[in-house]
């Protein structure tokens, strides 16, 4: 039978990051020694005290519906997190708990974008931003950045991209896929333009806690009352607490936008998983000793991978100070990023994500959210592969 698929669904590009990670896992299950640099999740387990809180909730029968916007005590804890960590005052009613940071992004875009609106997205970008914009009937407008500017948008670029139809500017710092962290001054310069032009900012801050070399996280909402009014924060528990499979995130927004997000969520997912929210509450209110240990390990891997990549012929790599990604430039090696990653997986059994998936041809994304043993082995294979390419092109 022939099935009619909606234009919305037909227009979507499948997530290349998930596809590559799934391919690597499939090969590994078949006994192939694959090194995976494609994962966008920490390789550490969820801290035990968080798991125990969810298990306790399950054992106590906490398995029913919750309010669509999330448990009141969790929303309050998130508001307190923003106050104590970011200096931003939110009422619990302005916090909407969602089924992951991705779901929070989707909710925000659906709540504020209409057909014909434009959404400005810096490239390289997280693969799901453009697809969410398309689902809302809006148009993605890309600002291309390169490693020459550490993948940062300039105020001049942003101003030139804004039109009367611009509704939203998406800012992701620290960034996936580049690991770029904007400074306070850089964020203010961009946010000031958005205020001047009446453009809202969706600030994706899910990598907030993964910072190195003294880098500082700054939310545009913290800069002034006007910045606060123009900013919607999206965040989640996946990265800093390694809760990717729990699917819990949140948005923090001006009250009218929060109410619209809640209305959308109430008719889509009903509510985030009840007992998982109890685990999230423990994540925010319990100890965070794990994060200090994780950051030491991530930083060790980051420094090693950064040095190794820059020592390879034909490759250059910027010094990313956030998240757990590096985004090396492979443009001198004579292959497209897709050809490069396909051959790398086929010939050396190393999985990486092509830059074209993030709107940036000529680069690949390397995740160092894997063991140091895997990183060493994988980079040995990568170096062998690029050395052969470099010699062939010399």
PDB file of C-alpha atoms in Angstrom, residues 46-63 246 273-283:
ATOM      1  CA  UNK A  46      24.246   8.557  36.278  1.00  0.00           C
ATOM      2  CA  UNK A  47      25.377   9.260  39.878  1.00  0.00           C
ATOM      3  CA  UNK A  48      24.091   6.641  42.289  1.00  0.00           C
ATOM      4  CA  UNK A  49      22.143   8.980  44.574  1.00  0.00           C
ATOM      5  CA  UNK A  50      20.081  10.169  41.597  1.00  0.00           C
ATOM      6  CA  UNK A  51      19.257   6.619  40.545  1.00  0.00           C
ATOM      7  CA  UNK A  52      18.310   5.730  44.102  1.00  0.00           C
ATOM      8  CA  UNK A  53      15.883   8.656  44.293  1.00  0.00           C
ATOM      9  CA  UNK A  54      14.091   7.456  41.163  1.00  0.00           C
ATOM     10  CA  UNK A  55      14.076   3.845  42.373  1.00  0.00           C
ATOM     11  CA  UNK A  56      12.626   4.965  45.695  1.00  0.00           C
ATOM     12  CA  UNK A  57       9.885   6.865  43.874  1.00  0.00           C
ATOM     13  CA  UNK A  58       9.078   3.791  41.785  1.00  0.00           C
ATOM     14  CA  UNK A  59       8.963   1.553  44.824  1.00  0.00           C
ATOM     15  CA  UNK A  60       6.634   4.008  46.531  1.00  0.00           C
ATOM     16  CA  UNK A  61       4.245   3.852  43.593  1.00  0.00           C
ATOM     17  CA  UNK A  62       5.035   7.300  42.235  1.00  0.00           C
ATOM     18  CA  UNK A  63       3.961   6.282  38.736  1.00  0.00           C
ATOM     19  CA  UNK A 246      16.073   9.818  31.387  1.00  0.00           C
ATOM     20  CA  UNK A 273       8.048  10.927  33.427  1.00  0.00           C
ATOM     21  CA  UNK A 274       6.948  11.080  37.057  1.00  0.00           C
ATOM     22  CA  UNK A 275       9.631   9.042  38.844  1.00  0.00           C
ATOM     23  CA  UNK A 276      12.391  10.453  36.614  1.00  0.00           C
ATOM     24  CA  UNK A 277      11.478  13.907  37.912  1.00  0.00           C
ATOM     25  CA  UNK A 278      12.224  12.688  41.433  1.00  0.00           C
ATOM     26  CA  UNK A 279      15.702  11.737  40.233  1.00  0.00           C
ATOM     27  CA  UNK A 280      16.100  15.174  38.651  1.00  0.00           C
ATOM     28  CA  UNK A 281      15.124  16.824  41.912  1.00  0.00           C
ATOM     29  CA  UNK A 282      17.870  14.870  43.654  1.00  0.00           C
ATOM     30  CA  UNK A 283      20.318  15.913  40.920  1.00  0.00           C
TER      31      UNK A 283
END
